[in-house]
Amino acid sequence: MKQSDKRIHIFLTGFMGAGKSRIGKSLAEQYNYPFFDSDDLIEETASKAIKNIFEEDGEDQFRIIESKVLKKLCLSKDPAVISLGGGAIQNDENFKMVEKYGLSVYIASSPDAILNRVKHTSKRPLLNVPKGKNYETRLLARITELLNKRIPTYEKSDIIIYRDGLELEEIVEQIYIKIQQFRKDM
Ligand code: S3P
């Protein structure tokens, strides 16, 4: 078996609020693959919401569960589309697992577009900026700071899609085409 034959899954990477889950579901339908959201599996494993894992057990514990869930997903025999939490591939070991068991697609989006998608939710502990005066400006600064730190790793993904200004169907179509191309060249 060639090493590349093991790369059966499609992993969606990218920052919080990039739309990985929505895009992933639609891409999975296109391929007729099952869809998994690693955050959902983390919540199932811990029997609590991500917000509560961070608050009660800390980020380190969250990252331990995240790596375990990722390993399990990687080892599943049937190809799947898997949406990863925004921090998952920042861990080198996780990144290597993703590289070994699938193709990675970075869903890239600008800080402003991300802001618009996350500003009304409070389920992401790392974007938990206190509400009040200049909330959006402070949240944008937080997003920009964290995104800039992470971009070098996101950009190591096999495929990059700049999603801003595109409709869901267009994003999925572009990913599909780029994956076909990528697999041909593998
Ligand atoms: C995180 C992203 C979240 C979730 C957790 C940590 C991160 O997932 O895993 O809050 O470190 O970027 P989404 O990217 O699906 O929001």
Coordinates of C-alpha atoms and ligand atoms in Angstrom, one line a residue:
M1 CA 0.0 0.0 0.0
K2 CA 1.4 3.4 -1.0
Q3 CA 1.5 6.1 1.7
S4 CA -0.8 8.2 -0.3
D5 CA -3.5 5.5 -0.3
K6 CA -4.0 6.1 3.4
R7 CA -4.9 9.7 2.8
I8 CA -8.6 8.9 2.5
H9 CA -10.2 11.7 4.5
I10 CA -10.9 15.3 3.7
F11 CA -10.1 17.6 6.6
L12 CA -11.3 21.2 6.7
T13 CA -9.0 23.5 8.6
G14 CA -9.2 27.2 9.4
F15 CA -10.1 29.8 12.0
M16 CA -13.2 29.8 14.1
G17 CA -16.2 31.2 12.2
A18 CA -14.7 30.4 8.8
G19 CA -17.7 28.2 8.0
K20 CA -15.9 24.8 8.2
S21 CA -18.9 22.9 9.5
R22 CA -21.5 24.3 7.0
I23 CA -19.1 23.8 4.1
G24 CA -18.1 20.4 5.4
K25 CA -21.7 19.1 5.5
S26 CA -22.3 20.2 2.0
L27 CA -19.0 18.8 0.7
A28 CA -19.8 15.5 2.4
E29 CA -23.1 15.3 0.5
Q30 CA -21.3 16.0 -2.7
Y31 CA -19.0 13.0 -2.1
N32 CA -21.6 10.9 -0.4
Y33 CA -19.2 10.6 2.6
P34 CA -20.2 10.8 6.2
F35 CA -19.5 14.2 7.9
F36 CA -17.9 14.6 11.3
D37 CA -17.4 17.8 13.3
S38 CA -14.6 17.2 15.7
D39 CA -16.0 19.8 18.1
D40 CA -19.2 17.8 18.4
L41 CA -17.3 14.6 19.1
I42 CA -15.2 16.4 21.8
E43 CA -18.5 17.5 23.5
E44 CA -19.8 13.9 23.3
T45 CA -16.6 12.5 24.7
A46 CA -16.6 15.0 27.6
S47 CA -20.4 15.0 28.0
K48 CA -20.3 18.8 28.2
A49 CA -20.1 21.8 26.0
I50 CA -16.7 23.1 24.8
K51 CA -17.2 26.3 26.8
N52 CA -17.6 24.2 30.0
I53 CA -14.6 22.1 29.2
F54 CA -12.5 25.2 29.0
E55 CA -14.0 26.7 32.1
E56 CA -14.0 23.7 34.3
D57 CA -11.1 21.6 33.1
G58 CA -8.9 24.1 31.2
E59 CA -7.6 24.4 27.7
D60 CA -4.9 21.8 28.2
Q61 CA -7.5 19.2 28.9
F62 CA -9.6 20.3 25.9
R63 CA -6.5 19.8 23.7
I64 CA -5.9 16.3 25.1
I65 CA -9.5 15.3 24.2
E66 CA -9.2 17.0 20.8
S67 CA -6.1 15.0 19.9
K68 CA -7.8 11.7 21.0
V69 CA -10.9 12.5 18.9
L70 CA -8.7 13.3 16.0
K71 CA -6.8 10.1 16.2
K72 CA -10.0 8.1 16.3
L73 CA -11.4 9.9 13.3
C74 CA -8.2 9.4 11.3
L75 CA -8.2 5.7 11.9
S76 CA -11.8 5.2 10.8
K77 CA -11.7 2.9 7.7
D78 CA -14.3 4.7 5.6
P79 CA -13.5 8.0 3.9
A80 CA -15.1 11.0 5.6
V81 CA -15.3 14.8 5.5
I82 CA -14.0 16.1 8.9
S83 CA -14.3 19.6 10.1
L84 CA -11.6 20.4 12.6
G85 CA -11.6 23.0 15.4
G86 CA -9.7 26.1 14.6
G87 CA -6.8 25.2 16.9
A88 CA -6.5 21.5 16.0
I89 CA -3.6 21.5 13.5
Q90 CA -1.6 24.1 15.5
N91 CA -0.4 21.0 17.4
D92 CA 2.4 19.4 15.4
E93 CA 1.4 15.8 16.2
N94 CA -2.2 16.5 15.1
F95 CA -0.9 18.2 11.9
K96 CA 1.1 15.1 11.1
M97 CA -1.9 12.8 11.7
V98 CA -4.0 14.9 9.3
E99 CA -1.2 14.8 6.7
K100 CA -1.0 11.0 7.0
Y101 CA -4.7 10.2 6.8
G102 CA -6.1 12.8 4.5
L103 CA -6.0 15.9 2.5
S104 CA -6.4 19.3 4.3
V105 CA -8.4 22.2 2.9
Y106 CA -7.8 25.6 4.6
I107 CA -11.0 27.7 4.5
A108 CA -9.5 31.2 4.6
S109 CA -11.5 34.2 5.5
S110 CA -10.6 37.8 6.5
P111 CA -10.8 39.1 10.1
D112 CA -13.7 41.3 9.3
A113 CA -15.7 38.5 7.7
I114 CA -14.9 36.3 10.7
L115 CA -16.0 39.0 13.1
N116 CA -19.4 39.2 11.4
R117 CA -19.9 35.4 11.8
V118 CA -18.8 35.1 15.4
K119 CA -19.9 38.3 17.1
H120 CA -23.3 37.1 18.1
T121 CA -22.2 33.8 19.7
S122 CA -20.5 33.2 23.0
K123 CA -19.7 29.5 22.5
R124 CA -16.0 30.1 21.7
P125 CA -13.9 30.6 24.8
L126 CA -10.9 31.9 22.9
L127 CA -13.0 34.8 21.5
N128 CA -14.6 35.6 24.8
V129 CA -14.1 39.3 24.8
P130 CA -16.1 41.2 27.4
K131 CA -19.2 42.9 25.9
G132 CA -19.6 46.6 26.3
K133 CA -18.0 49.7 24.8
N134 CA -16.0 49.1 21.6
Y135 CA -16.9 45.4 21.7
E136 CA -16.5 44.8 18.0
T137 CA -13.2 46.7 17.8
R138 CA -11.8 44.7 20.7
L139 CA -13.1 41.4 19.3
L140 CA -11.7 42.2 15.9
A141 CA -8.3 42.9 17.5
R142 CA -8.4 39.5 19.2
I143 CA -9.4 37.7 16.0
T144 CA -6.6 39.4 14.0
E145 CA -4.0 38.7 16.6
L146 CA -4.8 35.0 16.9
L147 CA -5.4 34.5 13.2
N148 CA -2.0 36.1 12.3
K149 CA -0.3 33.7 14.7
R150 CA -2.0 30.7 13.1
I151 CA -1.9 31.6 9.4
P152 CA 1.5 30.1 8.8
T153 CA 0.2 26.7 9.9
Y154 CA -3.1 26.9 8.2
E155 CA -1.3 27.8 5.0
K156 CA 0.6 24.5 5.1
S157 CA -2.7 22.8 4.2
D158 CA -2.8 21.0 0.9
I159 CA -5.5 23.2 -0.6
I160 CA -6.4 26.8 0.2
I161 CA -9.8 28.3 -0.5
Y162 CA -10.5 32.1 -0.1
R163 CA -14.1 31.9 0.7
D164 CA -15.1 35.6 1.2
G165 CA -17.6 36.8 -1.4
L166 CA -18.4 33.3 -2.5
E167 CA -21.7 31.4 -2.1
L168 CA -21.7 28.0 -0.4
E169 CA -22.2 26.2 -3.7
E170 CA -19.3 28.0 -5.2
I171 CA -17.0 27.2 -2.3
V172 CA -17.9 23.6 -2.4
E173 CA -17.4 23.4 -6.2
Q174 CA -14.0 25.1 -5.9
I175 CA -12.9 22.6 -3.2
Y176 CA -14.2 19.7 -5.3
I177 CA -12.2 20.8 -8.3
K178 CA -9.0 21.5 -6.3
I179 CA -9.2 18.1 -4.6
Q180 CA -9.6 16.3 -8.0
Q181 CA -6.5 18.2 -9.2
F182 CA -4.6 17.5 -6.1
R183 CA -5.3 13.8 -6.2
K184 CA -4.2 13.6 -9.8
D185 CA -0.9 15.1 -8.9
M186 CA -0.4 12.9 -5.8
Ligands
S3P1 C1 -10.9 26.6 18.8 C2 -11.9 26.5 17.9 C3 -13.2 25.9 18.1 C4 -13.2 24.9 19.3 C5 -12.6 25.6 20.5 C6 -11.1 26.0 20.2 C7 -9.6 27.2 18.5 O1 -13.7 25.3 17.0 O2 -12.5 23.8 18.9 O3 -13.4 26.6 20.9 O4 -8.6 27.0 19.2 O5 -9.6 27.9 17.4 P1 -14.3 26.1 15.7 O6 -13.1 26.5 14.8 O7 -15.2 25.1 15.0 O8 -15.1 27.3 16.2

